Coordinates of C-alpha atoms in Angstrom, one line a residue:
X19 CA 65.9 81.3 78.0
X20 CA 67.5 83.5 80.3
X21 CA 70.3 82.3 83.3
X22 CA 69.0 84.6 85.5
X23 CA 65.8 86.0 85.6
X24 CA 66.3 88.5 88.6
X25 CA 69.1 91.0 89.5
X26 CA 70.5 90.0 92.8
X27 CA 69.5 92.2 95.0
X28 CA 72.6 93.4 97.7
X29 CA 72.6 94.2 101.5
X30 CA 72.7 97.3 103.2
X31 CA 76.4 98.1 104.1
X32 CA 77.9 95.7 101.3
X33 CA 80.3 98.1 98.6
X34 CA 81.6 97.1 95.6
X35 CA 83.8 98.8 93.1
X36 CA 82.3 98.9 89.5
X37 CA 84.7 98.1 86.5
X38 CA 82.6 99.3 84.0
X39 CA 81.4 103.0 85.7
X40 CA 84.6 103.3 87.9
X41 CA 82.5 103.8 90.6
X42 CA 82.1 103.1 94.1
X43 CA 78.2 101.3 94.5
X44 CA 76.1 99.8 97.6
X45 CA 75.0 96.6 96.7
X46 CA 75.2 94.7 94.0
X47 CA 74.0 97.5 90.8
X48 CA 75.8 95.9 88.4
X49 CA 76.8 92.2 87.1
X50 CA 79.2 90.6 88.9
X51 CA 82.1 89.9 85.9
X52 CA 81.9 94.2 85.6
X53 CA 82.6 94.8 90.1
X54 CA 85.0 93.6 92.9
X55 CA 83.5 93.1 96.5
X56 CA 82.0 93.6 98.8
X57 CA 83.4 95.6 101.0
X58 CA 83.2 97.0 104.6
X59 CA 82.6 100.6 103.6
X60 CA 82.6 102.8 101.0
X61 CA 86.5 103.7 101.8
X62 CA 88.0 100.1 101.3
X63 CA 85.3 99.8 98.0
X64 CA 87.1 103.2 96.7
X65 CA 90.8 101.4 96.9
X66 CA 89.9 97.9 95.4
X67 CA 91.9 98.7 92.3
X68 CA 94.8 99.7 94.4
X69 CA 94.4 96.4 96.2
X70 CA 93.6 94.8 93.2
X71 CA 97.0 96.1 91.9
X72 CA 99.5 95.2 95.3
X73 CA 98.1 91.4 95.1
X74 CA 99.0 90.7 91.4
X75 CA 102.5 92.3 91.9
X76 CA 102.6 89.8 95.0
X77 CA 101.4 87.3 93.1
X78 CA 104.0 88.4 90.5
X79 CA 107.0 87.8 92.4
X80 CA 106.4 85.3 94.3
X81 CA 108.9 82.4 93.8
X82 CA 106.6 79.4 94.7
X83 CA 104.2 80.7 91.6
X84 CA 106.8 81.2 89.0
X85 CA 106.8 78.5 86.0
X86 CA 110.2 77.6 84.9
X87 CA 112.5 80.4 84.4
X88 CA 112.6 81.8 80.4
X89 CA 116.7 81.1 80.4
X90 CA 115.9 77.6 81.1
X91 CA 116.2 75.2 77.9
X92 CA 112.7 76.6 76.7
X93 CA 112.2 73.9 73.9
X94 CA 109.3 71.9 74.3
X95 CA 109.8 68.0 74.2
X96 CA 108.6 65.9 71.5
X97 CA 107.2 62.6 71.1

């Protein structure tokens, strides 16, 4: 039996940015693991991987996110 049993449908003016086709869509075409969005416009839908790409290298570097550093005594404690 399926999860789903109908495609959601999307809203006039909502973008995403398709994964799988690399493409720029209105409304929700394909499933939502394969898109990012929505968007505002077409524009901002075109750039997600851009953005996509800035907030992991945020992310990345930011101190408060960082386990303990790799120099740090790295053995793991046993019982």
């Amino acid at each position: 039996m399926a999860l789903f049993k109908k495609r959601t449908v999307g809203k006039p003016g909502e973008w995403y940015y398709c994964l799988e086709h690399k493409k720029v869509e209105e409304g929700p075409d394909c499933p939502g693991k394969d898109r990012f969005g929505p968007y505002a416009s077409p524009q901002e839908a075109q750039h997600a991987m851009e953005l996509a790409a800035e907030r992991n290298l945020e992310w990345e570097n930011d101190p408060r996110w960082h386990d303990a550093s790799k120099t740090d005594s790295g053995d793991a404690e046993e019982d």
